[in-house]
Amino acid sequence: MLPMEEYFGKFELVHSFYGAMPTGVSVSETGRIFICFPKWGDDVTYTVAEIVEGRLQPYPNVETNLVNPLNIAMSFISVQSVVADGRGTLWVLDTAAPNFSEPIKGGAKLVAVDLKTNSIRKVYTFADDVVLPTTYLNDVRFDFRVGKAGYAYITDSSSNGPGAIIVVNLENGNAYRRLHGASSTSPDPYFVPKLEGKILMNRNTDGSTSPFRLASDGIAISPDGKMLFFCPLTSRQLYSISTEALRDRTIPDFKLSDLVHYWGEKGASDGMTTDAKGNVYAGDYENDSIRKILPSGIMETIAHDPRILWPDTFSIGPDQYLYVIVNQLHRQARFHYGKDMRQKPYSLLRIKIDELPAPTLG
């Protein structure tokens, strides 16, 4: 028998998905598991769900997951990310951009859902100079140690416009774009993604092709809230910046790039997360792997498994497991001349890391 590639990392299957393709997962401080399904062409009957006794249930209810044109701010349109903050709230990031369309006017939002009452507590919408016609709200992280109500940091992973980090003051909803169009939030123009032995690019039904390009996507925050890590989706690089600098609007945006710290190549990643010791976890979708980046900058591969077909979002649970959505994103029809190459089920996996999630409050 000939030698074969070595695989390692002990995964457990948490849930199999036989319907729409999931992108986001978040595990609350009490162990509740939430999932989101953006509207990318699959039949999405609810864009946010909770796994309850092994079954998916629309969350917080069916009505909220039905688009109400008369009350767009209270409707979930196409949710890309869900994040439990460890303090009793599930935050829902609604792109309002089904099939990567221009965001529906007034629909792009950040929604706080109270996990005790399972009801919407607050909705943050965005001005036209924050959510642009090209904006795709991708992922969000929180720090409640600064300001009266804390801050949120959101990545804009536009495929045809400027990337950015959107900073939101949760006290008053004031939001603004930072690192707008900067090289650190933009696709790497020299990066050619390769998965399953093939180059990944947009391959259209008419036979035309174009490079696959997506801006700032993965985001993680240090346990003390002082450093924000981020990466473009089509890039192998990892960057960070001081959250204080992001919030300081006296620093002009063109000077902000000078304060970005470059950590080196970590592999091409979608989602990222941080544990309580400051370790960053990131996928490497080209190599079916998961990386751990230590505060020292040392990078380790903690899992390499052929089942990790596009590791998307990560979440660390109170059980000290790292949860990851695996969704075969690269097998979608838009990359294969209209032919859907995905094979159900998609999966939610977990691996024991013996670490707790980074806190959002000191």
mmCIF file of C-alpha atoms in Angstrom:
data_model
loop_
_atom_site.group_PDB
_atom_site.id
_atom_site.type_symbol
_atom_site.label_atom_id
_atom_site.label_comp_id
_atom_site.label_asym_id
_atom_site.label_seq_id
_atom_site.Cartn_x
_atom_site.Cartn_y
_atom_site.Cartn_z
ATOM 1 C CA MET A 1 0.000 0.000 0.000
ATOM 2 C CA LEU A 2 1.384 3.405 -0.994
ATOM 3 C CA PRO A 3 1.872 6.161 1.604
ATOM 4 C CA MET A 4 -1.062 8.551 2.040
ATOM 5 C CA GLU A 5 -1.486 12.065 3.358
ATOM 6 C CA GLU A 6 -1.682 12.199 7.138
ATOM 7 C CA TYR A 7 -4.918 13.372 8.719
ATOM 8 C CA PHE A 8 -5.378 14.229 12.392
ATOM 9 C CA GLY A 9 -7.731 15.929 14.843
ATOM 10 C CA LYS A 10 -10.584 14.182 16.608
ATOM 11 C CA PHE A 11 -13.950 15.564 15.527
ATOM 12 C CA GLU A 12 -17.437 14.774 16.731
ATOM 13 C CA LEU A 13 -20.525 15.280 14.580
ATOM 14 C CA VAL A 14 -22.991 17.589 16.329
ATOM 15 C CA HIS A 15 -25.616 18.008 13.615
ATOM 16 C CA SER A 16 -26.221 17.114 9.969
ATOM 17 C CA PHE A 17 -28.055 19.526 7.669
ATOM 18 C CA TYR A 18 -30.108 18.089 4.820
ATOM 19 C CA GLY A 19 -31.859 21.307 3.791
ATOM 20 C CA ALA A 20 -30.406 24.756 3.139
ATOM 21 C CA MET A 21 -26.678 25.397 3.470
ATOM 22 C CA PRO A 22 -25.670 26.928 6.841
ATOM 23 C CA THR A 23 -22.900 29.496 7.310
ATOM 24 C CA GLY A 24 -22.982 30.610 10.942
ATOM 25 C CA VAL A 25 -22.966 28.929 14.331
ATOM 26 C CA SER A 26 -22.849 30.308 17.857
ATOM 27 C CA VAL A 27 -22.990 28.514 21.190
ATOM 28 C CA SER A 28 -24.386 30.511 24.116
ATOM 29 C CA GLU A 29 -23.027 30.542 27.662
ATOM 30 C CA THR A 30 -25.720 28.008 28.585
ATOM 31 C CA GLY A 31 -24.892 25.696 25.681
ATOM 32 C CA ARG A 32 -27.712 26.641 23.313
ATOM 33 C CA ILE A 33 -26.696 26.288 19.658
ATOM 34 C CA PHE A 34 -27.825 28.765 17.006
ATOM 35 C CA ILE A 35 -27.408 28.476 13.233
ATOM 36 C CA CYS A 36 -28.027 30.809 10.317
ATOM 37 C CA PHE A 37 -28.825 30.165 6.664
ATOM 38 C CA PRO A 38 -28.289 33.103 4.281
ATOM 39 C CA LYS A 39 -30.414 33.186 1.156
ATOM 40 C CA TRP A 40 -27.901 32.252 -1.525
ATOM 41 C CA GLY A 41 -30.250 30.268 -3.739
ATOM 42 C CA ASP A 42 -31.249 27.342 -1.519
ATOM 43 C CA ASP A 43 -34.822 27.020 -0.276
ATOM 44 C CA VAL A 44 -34.420 28.885 3.030
ATOM 45 C CA THR A 45 -37.610 28.641 5.087
ATOM 46 C CA TYR A 46 -35.982 30.354 8.079
ATOM 47 C CA THR A 47 -32.692 32.227 8.075
ATOM 48 C CA VAL A 48 -32.028 31.809 11.848
ATOM 49 C CA ALA A 49 -32.596 28.603 13.808
ATOM 50 C CA GLU A 50 -31.833 26.938 17.117
ATOM 51 C CA ILE A 51 -30.937 23.262 17.422
ATOM 52 C CA VAL A 52 -33.355 21.895 20.018
ATOM 53 C CA GLU A 53 -33.190 18.198 20.889
ATOM 54 C CA GLY A 54 -31.520 17.469 17.582
ATOM 55 C CA ARG A 55 -34.000 19.412 15.458
ATOM 56 C CA LEU A 56 -33.898 22.831 13.831
ATOM 57 C CA GLN A 57 -36.458 25.352 15.043
ATOM 58 C CA PRO A 58 -36.873 28.855 13.570
ATOM 59 C CA TYR A 59 -35.536 31.423 16.014
ATOM 60 C CA PRO A 60 -36.858 33.401 17.767
ATOM 61 C CA ASN A 61 -40.025 32.401 15.911
ATOM 62 C CA VAL A 62 -41.444 31.792 12.448
ATOM 63 C CA GLU A 63 -42.851 35.324 12.104
ATOM 64 C CA THR A 64 -39.491 37.053 12.538
ATOM 65 C CA ASN A 65 -38.075 34.854 9.776
ATOM 66 C CA LEU A 66 -40.774 35.980 7.332
ATOM 67 C CA VAL A 67 -39.897 39.149 5.435
ATOM 68 C CA ASN A 68 -42.463 41.814 6.241
ATOM 69 C CA PRO A 69 -42.094 44.702 3.747
ATOM 70 C CA LEU A 70 -44.098 46.935 6.099
ATOM 71 C CA ASN A 71 -41.703 46.308 9.000
ATOM 72 C CA ILE A 72 -38.393 45.444 7.394
ATOM 73 C CA ALA A 73 -36.358 46.384 10.479
ATOM 74 C CA MET A 74 -38.065 43.652 12.535
ATOM 75 C CA SER A 75 -37.784 40.968 9.842
ATOM 76 C CA PHE A 76 -34.788 38.695 9.292
ATOM 77 C CA ILE A 77 -34.094 38.902 5.549
ATOM 78 C CA SER A 78 -30.835 37.012 4.882
ATOM 79 C CA VAL A 79 -28.698 36.422 7.955
ATOM 80 C CA GLN A 80 -24.983 35.751 7.507
ATOM 81 C CA SER A 81 -23.868 35.619 11.132
ATOM 82 C CA VAL A 82 -25.208 34.894 14.632
ATOM 83 C CA VAL A 83 -23.111 35.612 17.727
ATOM 84 C CA ALA A 84 -24.014 34.847 21.341
ATOM 85 C CA ASP A 85 -22.167 37.367 23.495
ATOM 86 C CA GLY A 86 -21.878 35.326 26.707
ATOM 87 C CA ARG A 87 -24.158 37.820 28.470
ATOM 88 C CA GLY A 88 -27.624 36.581 27.555
ATOM 89 C CA THR A 89 -27.928 38.088 24.091
ATOM 90 C CA LEU A 90 -27.848 36.574 20.609
ATOM 91 C CA TRP A 91 -26.748 39.115 18.030
ATOM 92 C CA VAL A 92 -28.085 38.593 14.517
ATOM 93 C CA LEU A 93 -26.283 40.219 11.578
ATOM 94 C CA ASP A 94 -28.690 40.618 8.677
ATOM 95 C CA THR A 95 -27.092 41.383 5.303
ATOM 96 C CA ALA A 96 -30.513 42.151 3.770
ATOM 97 C CA ALA A 97 -28.786 41.086 0.542
ATOM 98 C CA PRO A 98 -30.251 37.816 -0.759
ATOM 99 C CA ASN A 99 -28.036 36.288 -3.469
ATOM 100 C CA PHE A 100 -25.465 39.050 -2.818
ATOM 101 C CA SER A 101 -27.801 41.686 -4.213
ATOM 102 C CA GLU A 102 -27.672 45.345 -3.215
ATOM 103 C CA PRO A 103 -28.875 45.484 0.415
ATOM 104 C CA ILE A 104 -32.599 46.127 0.738
ATOM 105 C CA LYS A 105 -33.109 49.709 1.874
ATOM 106 C CA GLY A 106 -33.324 49.850 5.673
ATOM 107 C CA GLY A 107 -32.975 46.078 5.955
ATOM 108 C CA ALA A 108 -29.271 45.704 6.746
ATOM 109 C CA LYS A 109 -29.050 45.596 10.519
ATOM 110 C CA LEU A 110 -27.633 44.249 13.750
ATOM 111 C CA VAL A 111 -30.326 42.792 16.002
ATOM 112 C CA ALA A 112 -30.079 42.000 19.725
ATOM 113 C CA VAL A 113 -32.270 39.080 20.799
ATOM 114 C CA ASP A 114 -32.794 38.469 24.526
ATOM 115 C CA LEU A 115 -32.085 34.794 25.188
ATOM 116 C CA LYS A 116 -34.254 34.730 28.315
ATOM 117 C CA THR A 117 -37.404 36.037 26.661
ATOM 118 C CA ASN A 118 -36.484 34.983 23.094
ATOM 119 C CA SER A 119 -37.592 38.381 21.863
ATOM 120 C CA ILE A 120 -35.928 41.230 20.000
ATOM 121 C CA ARG A 121 -34.574 43.808 22.411
ATOM 122 C CA LYS A 122 -32.950 46.291 20.048
ATOM 123 C CA VAL A 123 -32.309 46.842 16.339
ATOM 124 C CA TYR A 124 -29.421 48.837 14.894
ATOM 125 C CA THR A 125 -29.820 49.977 11.284
ATOM 126 C CA PHE A 126 -27.207 51.798 9.238
ATOM 127 C CA ALA A 127 -26.944 54.996 7.229
ATOM 128 C CA ASP A 128 -26.213 55.003 3.488
ATOM 129 C CA ASP A 129 -22.584 56.035 4.060
ATOM 130 C CA VAL A 130 -22.044 52.958 6.268
ATOM 131 C CA VAL A 131 -23.893 50.246 4.339
ATOM 132 C CA LEU A 132 -23.051 50.985 0.725
ATOM 133 C CA PRO A 133 -24.817 49.512 -2.320
ATOM 134 C CA THR A 134 -21.863 47.076 -2.501
ATOM 135 C CA THR A 135 -21.790 46.182 1.218
ATOM 136 C CA TYR A 136 -22.105 42.613 2.462
ATOM 137 C CA LEU A 137 -22.227 42.512 6.268
ATOM 138 C CA ASN A 138 -20.320 39.357 7.127
ATOM 139 C CA ASP A 139 -19.350 38.835 10.772
ATOM 140 C CA VAL A 140 -19.310 40.733 14.054
ATOM 141 C CA ARG A 141 -17.484 40.836 17.400
ATOM 142 C CA PHE A 142 -18.286 42.702 20.630
ATOM 143 C CA ASP A 143 -16.601 44.457 23.517
ATOM 144 C CA PHE A 144 -18.732 45.731 26.403
ATOM 145 C CA ARG A 145 -15.816 47.195 28.375
ATOM 146 C CA VAL A 146 -15.748 50.466 26.441
ATOM 147 C CA GLY A 147 -18.422 53.138 26.155
ATOM 148 C CA LYS A 148 -21.703 53.054 28.045
ATOM 149 C CA ALA A 149 -23.122 50.080 26.152
ATOM 150 C CA GLY A 150 -20.082 48.665 24.365
ATOM 151 C CA TYR A 151 -19.014 48.501 20.733
ATOM 152 C CA ALA A 152 -19.489 46.125 17.827
ATOM 153 C CA TYR A 153 -17.041 45.559 14.976
ATOM 154 C CA ILE A 154 -18.408 44.258 11.667
ATOM 155 C CA THR A 155 -16.594 43.133 8.522
ATOM 156 C CA ASP A 156 -17.802 44.275 5.106
ATOM 157 C CA SER A 157 -16.799 41.445 2.758
ATOM 158 C CA SER A 158 -17.933 43.071 -0.479
ATOM 159 C CA SER A 159 -17.167 41.205 -3.686
ATOM 160 C CA ASN A 160 -17.309 44.265 -5.930
ATOM 161 C CA GLY A 161 -16.708 47.258 -3.679
ATOM 162 C CA PRO A 162 -14.461 48.420 -0.844
ATOM 163 C CA GLY A 163 -13.941 46.230 2.198
ATOM 164 C CA ALA A 164 -13.979 47.773 5.663
ATOM 165 C CA ILE A 165 -14.410 47.341 9.384
ATOM 166 C CA ILE A 166 -17.668 48.956 10.507
ATOM 167 C CA VAL A 167 -17.541 50.281 14.073
ATOM 168 C CA VAL A 168 -20.847 50.563 15.951
ATOM 169 C CA ASN A 169 -21.385 52.441 19.202
ATOM 170 C CA LEU A 170 -24.053 50.302 20.860
ATOM 171 C CA GLU A 171 -25.196 53.142 23.117
ATOM 172 C CA ASN A 172 -26.543 55.341 20.337
ATOM 173 C CA GLY A 173 -26.155 53.266 17.178
ATOM 174 C CA ASN A 174 -23.605 55.634 15.642
ATOM 175 C CA ALA A 175 -21.645 53.647 13.058
ATOM 176 C CA TYR A 176 -18.785 54.444 10.708
ATOM 177 C CA ARG A 177 -16.465 52.697 8.279
ATOM 178 C CA ARG A 178 -12.773 52.222 9.083
ATOM 179 C CA LEU A 179 -9.959 50.838 6.906
ATOM 180 C CA HIS A 180 -12.305 51.570 4.008
ATOM 181 C CA GLY A 181 -10.717 50.055 0.916
ATOM 182 C CA ALA A 182 -7.410 49.491 2.724
ATOM 183 C CA SER A 183 -5.126 46.722 1.470
ATOM 184 C CA SER A 184 -5.662 44.819 4.740
ATOM 185 C CA THR A 185 -9.446 44.707 4.226
ATOM 186 C CA SER A 186 -9.245 44.089 0.472
ATOM 187 C CA PRO A 187 -8.876 40.862 -1.507
ATOM 188 C CA ASP A 188 -5.277 39.884 -2.229
ATOM 189 C CA PRO A 189 -4.998 40.535 -5.988
ATOM 190 C CA TYR A 190 -2.279 37.881 -6.328
ATOM 191 C CA PHE A 191 -4.111 35.146 -4.411
ATOM 192 C CA VAL A 192 -5.398 32.186 -6.429
ATOM 193 C CA PRO A 193 -7.484 29.875 -4.199
ATOM 194 C CA LYS A 194 -7.090 26.155 -4.831
ATOM 195 C CA LEU A 195 -9.413 23.529 -3.347
ATOM 196 C CA GLU A 196 -9.652 19.816 -3.970
ATOM 197 C CA GLY A 197 -6.858 20.148 -6.517
ATOM 198 C CA LYS A 198 -8.645 22.807 -8.595
ATOM 199 C CA ILE A 199 -8.536 26.576 -8.888
ATOM 200 C CA LEU A 200 -11.601 28.240 -7.369
ATOM 201 C CA MET A 201 -13.107 30.947 -9.554
ATOM 202 C CA ASN A 202 -16.494 32.233 -10.604
ATOM 203 C CA ARG A 203 -17.651 29.987 -13.445
ATOM 204 C CA ASN A 204 -20.915 31.202 -14.951
ATOM 205 C CA THR A 205 -23.612 29.282 -16.799
ATOM 206 C CA ASP A 206 -22.742 31.124 -20.025
ATOM 207 C CA GLY A 207 -19.208 29.750 -19.842
ATOM 208 C CA SER A 208 -17.571 32.998 -18.742
ATOM 209 C CA THR A 209 -15.213 33.066 -15.777
ATOM 210 C CA SER A 210 -13.806 35.659 -13.386
ATOM 211 C CA PRO A 211 -11.536 35.627 -10.335
ATOM 212 C CA PHE A 212 -13.180 34.915 -6.978
ATOM 213 C CA ARG A 213 -12.668 38.020 -4.825
ATOM 214 C CA LEU A 214 -14.082 38.789 -1.363
ATOM 215 C CA ALA A 215 -12.937 41.452 1.070
ATOM 216 C CA SER A 216 -12.614 41.437 4.886
ATOM 217 C CA ASP A 217 -14.499 38.483 6.313
ATOM 218 C CA GLY A 218 -13.020 36.640 9.304
ATOM 219 C CA ILE A 219 -12.904 38.616 12.542
ATOM 220 C CA ALA A 220 -11.870 37.862 16.127
ATOM 221 C CA ILE A 221 -11.248 39.973 19.222
ATOM 222 C CA SER A 222 -8.668 39.539 21.980
ATOM 223 C CA PRO A 223 -9.849 38.531 25.473
ATOM 224 C CA ASP A 224 -9.212 42.062 26.788
ATOM 225 C CA GLY A 225 -11.009 43.649 23.839
ATOM 226 C CA LYS A 226 -7.970 45.714 22.879
ATOM 227 C CA MET A 227 -7.045 44.015 19.613
ATOM 228 C CA LEU A 228 -9.156 43.087 16.618
ATOM 229 C CA PHE A 229 -7.948 40.364 14.237
ATOM 230 C CA PHE A 230 -9.305 40.239 10.694
ATOM 231 C CA CYS A 231 -8.646 38.816 7.253
ATOM 232 C CA PRO A 232 -10.007 39.088 3.725
ATOM 233 C CA LEU A 233 -11.674 35.891 2.537
ATOM 234 C CA THR A 234 -9.514 35.664 -0.582
ATOM 235 C CA SER A 235 -6.136 36.001 1.094
ATOM 236 C CA ARG A 236 -3.880 33.896 3.278
ATOM 237 C CA GLN A 237 -2.825 36.832 5.466
ATOM 238 C CA LEU A 238 -3.746 37.710 9.047
ATOM 239 C CA TYR A 239 -3.955 41.291 10.311
ATOM 240 C CA SER A 240 -4.808 43.033 13.557
ATOM 241 C CA ILE A 241 -5.367 46.559 14.796
ATOM 242 C CA SER A 242 -5.970 48.271 18.108
ATOM 243 C CA THR A 243 -9.679 48.685 18.790
ATOM 244 C CA GLU A 244 -8.889 52.014 20.460
ATOM 245 C CA ALA A 245 -7.446 53.246 17.157
ATOM 246 C CA LEU A 246 -10.508 52.023 15.283
ATOM 247 C CA ARG A 247 -12.775 53.989 17.620
ATOM 248 C CA ASP A 248 -10.597 57.128 17.509
ATOM 249 C CA ARG A 249 -12.073 59.174 14.697
ATOM 250 C CA THR A 250 -9.391 61.845 15.063
ATOM 251 C CA ILE A 251 -7.100 59.384 13.275
ATOM 252 C CA PRO A 252 -7.863 59.783 9.568
ATOM 253 C CA ASP A 253 -8.543 56.573 7.719
ATOM 254 C CA PHE A 254 -5.492 56.878 5.464
ATOM 255 C CA LYS A 255 -3.260 56.964 8.563
ATOM 256 C CA LEU A 256 -5.084 54.086 10.226
ATOM 257 C CA SER A 257 -3.474 51.605 7.833
ATOM 258 C CA ASP A 258 -0.078 52.465 9.357
ATOM 259 C CA LEU A 259 -1.355 51.009 12.644
ATOM 260 C CA VAL A 260 -2.326 47.631 11.151
ATOM 261 C CA HIS A 261 -0.130 44.771 12.378
ATOM 262 C CA TYR A 262 0.755 41.982 9.957
ATOM 263 C CA TRP A 263 0.940 38.492 11.478
ATOM 264 C CA GLY A 264 1.938 36.505 8.386
ATOM 265 C CA GLU A 265 0.301 33.703 6.463
ATOM 266 C CA LYS A 266 -2.194 31.566 8.355
ATOM 267 C CA GLY A 267 -3.853 29.945 5.363
ATOM 268 C CA ALA A 268 -6.982 31.152 3.599
ATOM 269 C CA SER A 269 -9.745 31.544 6.185
ATOM 270 C CA ASP A 270 -13.435 32.209 6.355
ATOM 271 C CA GLY A 271 -14.451 32.504 10.027
ATOM 272 C CA MET A 272 -12.228 33.059 13.079
ATOM 273 C CA THR A 273 -12.668 33.118 16.845
ATOM 274 C CA THR A 274 -10.632 33.626 20.013
ATOM 275 C CA ASP A 275 -10.352 31.725 23.275
ATOM 276 C CA ALA A 276 -9.942 33.146 26.782
ATOM 277 C CA LYS A 277 -6.135 32.810 26.596
ATOM 278 C CA GLY A 278 -5.893 34.887 23.438
ATOM 279 C CA ASN A 279 -5.389 32.069 20.957
ATOM 280 C CA VAL A 280 -6.999 32.715 17.574
ATOM 281 C CA TYR A 281 -8.621 29.835 15.680
ATOM 282 C CA ALA A 282 -8.959 30.072 11.918
ATOM 283 C CA GLY A 283 -9.859 27.736 9.115
ATOM 284 C CA ASP A 284 -7.635 26.940 6.155
ATOM 285 C CA TYR A 285 -10.182 26.113 3.493
ATOM 286 C CA GLU A 286 -7.546 25.261 0.884
ATOM 287 C CA ASN A 287 -6.085 22.513 3.055
ATOM 288 C CA ASP A 288 -9.099 21.113 4.965
ATOM 289 C CA SER A 289 -7.486 22.336 8.170
ATOM 290 C CA ILE A 290 -7.927 24.407 11.312
ATOM 291 C CA ARG A 291 -5.147 26.612 12.626
ATOM 292 C CA LYS A 292 -4.402 27.908 16.099
ATOM 293 C CA ILE A 293 -2.457 31.175 16.269
ATOM 294 C CA LEU A 294 -0.853 31.766 19.666
ATOM 295 C CA PRO A 295 -0.408 35.292 21.092
ATOM 296 C CA SER A 296 3.319 34.869 20.372
ATOM 297 C CA GLY A 297 2.519 34.530 16.668
ATOM 298 C CA ILE A 298 3.365 30.839 16.533
ATOM 299 C CA MET A 299 0.864 28.976 14.358
ATOM 300 C CA GLU A 300 -0.165 25.361 14.828
ATOM 301 C CA THR A 301 -2.437 23.093 12.815
ATOM 302 C CA ILE A 302 -4.811 21.418 15.269
ATOM 303 C CA ALA A 303 -6.881 19.505 12.722
ATOM 304 C CA HIS A 304 -6.424 18.261 9.167
ATOM 305 C CA ASP A 305 -9.326 16.162 7.963
ATOM 306 C CA PRO A 306 -10.851 15.488 4.516
ATOM 307 C CA ARG A 307 -14.294 16.132 5.997
ATOM 308 C CA ILE A 308 -13.408 19.800 6.634
ATOM 309 C CA LEU A 309 -14.735 20.839 3.229
ATOM 310 C CA TRP A 310 -14.772 24.608 3.715
ATOM 311 C CA PRO A 311 -14.666 25.397 7.430
ATOM 312 C CA ASP A 312 -16.901 28.443 7.718
ATOM 313 C CA THR A 313 -17.821 29.869 11.143
ATOM 314 C CA PHE A 314 -16.318 28.966 14.536
ATOM 315 C CA SER A 315 -17.714 29.201 18.055
ATOM 316 C CA ILE A 316 -16.293 28.064 21.397
ATOM 317 C CA GLY A 317 -18.843 26.636 23.788
ATOM 318 C CA PRO A 318 -18.905 26.560 27.607
ATOM 319 C CA ASP A 319 -18.045 22.850 27.223
ATOM 320 C CA GLN A 320 -14.589 23.936 25.909
ATOM 321 C CA TYR A 321 -15.252 22.555 22.446
ATOM 322 C CA LEU A 322 -14.519 24.444 19.237
ATOM 323 C CA TYR A 323 -17.602 24.203 16.992
ATOM 324 C CA VAL A 324 -17.281 24.653 13.230
ATOM 325 C CA ILE A 325 -19.745 24.748 10.343
ATOM 326 C CA VAL A 326 -18.550 22.763 7.327
ATOM 327 C CA ASN A 327 -20.634 23.652 4.282
ATOM 328 C CA GLN A 328 -18.812 22.893 1.003
ATOM 329 C CA LEU A 329 -19.165 26.544 -0.006
ATOM 330 C CA HIS A 330 -16.679 26.077 -2.855
ATOM 331 C CA ARG A 331 -18.885 23.421 -4.462
ATOM 332 C CA GLN A 332 -21.759 25.852 -5.079
ATOM 333 C CA ALA A 333 -23.144 26.114 -8.601
ATOM 334 C CA ARG A 334 -21.680 29.590 -9.172
ATOM 335 C CA PHE A 335 -18.201 28.093 -9.166
ATOM 336 C CA HIS A 336 -19.070 25.219 -11.527
ATOM 337 C CA TYR A 337 -20.898 26.668 -14.547
ATOM 338 C CA GLY A 338 -24.251 26.360 -12.811
ATOM 339 C CA LYS A 339 -23.868 22.781 -11.587
ATOM 340 C CA ASP A 340 -24.300 22.311 -7.845
ATOM 341 C CA MET A 341 -21.500 19.994 -6.695
ATOM 342 C CA ARG A 342 -22.416 19.991 -3.003
ATOM 343 C CA GLN A 343 -23.268 16.690 -1.343
ATOM 344 C CA LYS A 344 -25.640 16.699 1.596
ATOM 345 C CA PRO A 345 -25.468 16.655 4.507
ATOM 346 C CA TYR A 346 -23.603 19.771 5.518
ATOM 347 C CA SER A 347 -22.296 19.430 9.046
ATOM 348 C CA LEU A 348 -21.659 21.031 12.397
ATOM 349 C CA LEU A 349 -18.549 19.478 13.922
ATOM 350 C CA ARG A 350 -16.738 20.043 17.186
ATOM 351 C CA ILE A 351 -13.271 19.339 18.547
ATOM 352 C CA LYS A 352 -12.164 19.528 22.174
ATOM 353 C CA ILE A 353 -9.727 22.393 22.798
ATOM 354 C CA ASP A 354 -9.993 22.627 26.626
ATOM 355 C CA GLU A 355 -10.353 26.405 26.465
ATOM 356 C CA LEU A 356 -13.234 28.789 27.132
ATOM 357 C CA PRO A 357 -14.330 31.551 24.716
ATOM 358 C CA ALA A 358 -12.847 35.028 24.998
ATOM 359 C CA PRO A 359 -15.014 37.129 27.335
ATOM 360 C CA THR A 360 -16.776 40.256 26.086
ATOM 361 C CA LEU A 361 -16.789 41.849 29.526
ATOM 362 C CA GLY A 362 -13.943 42.071 32.044
#
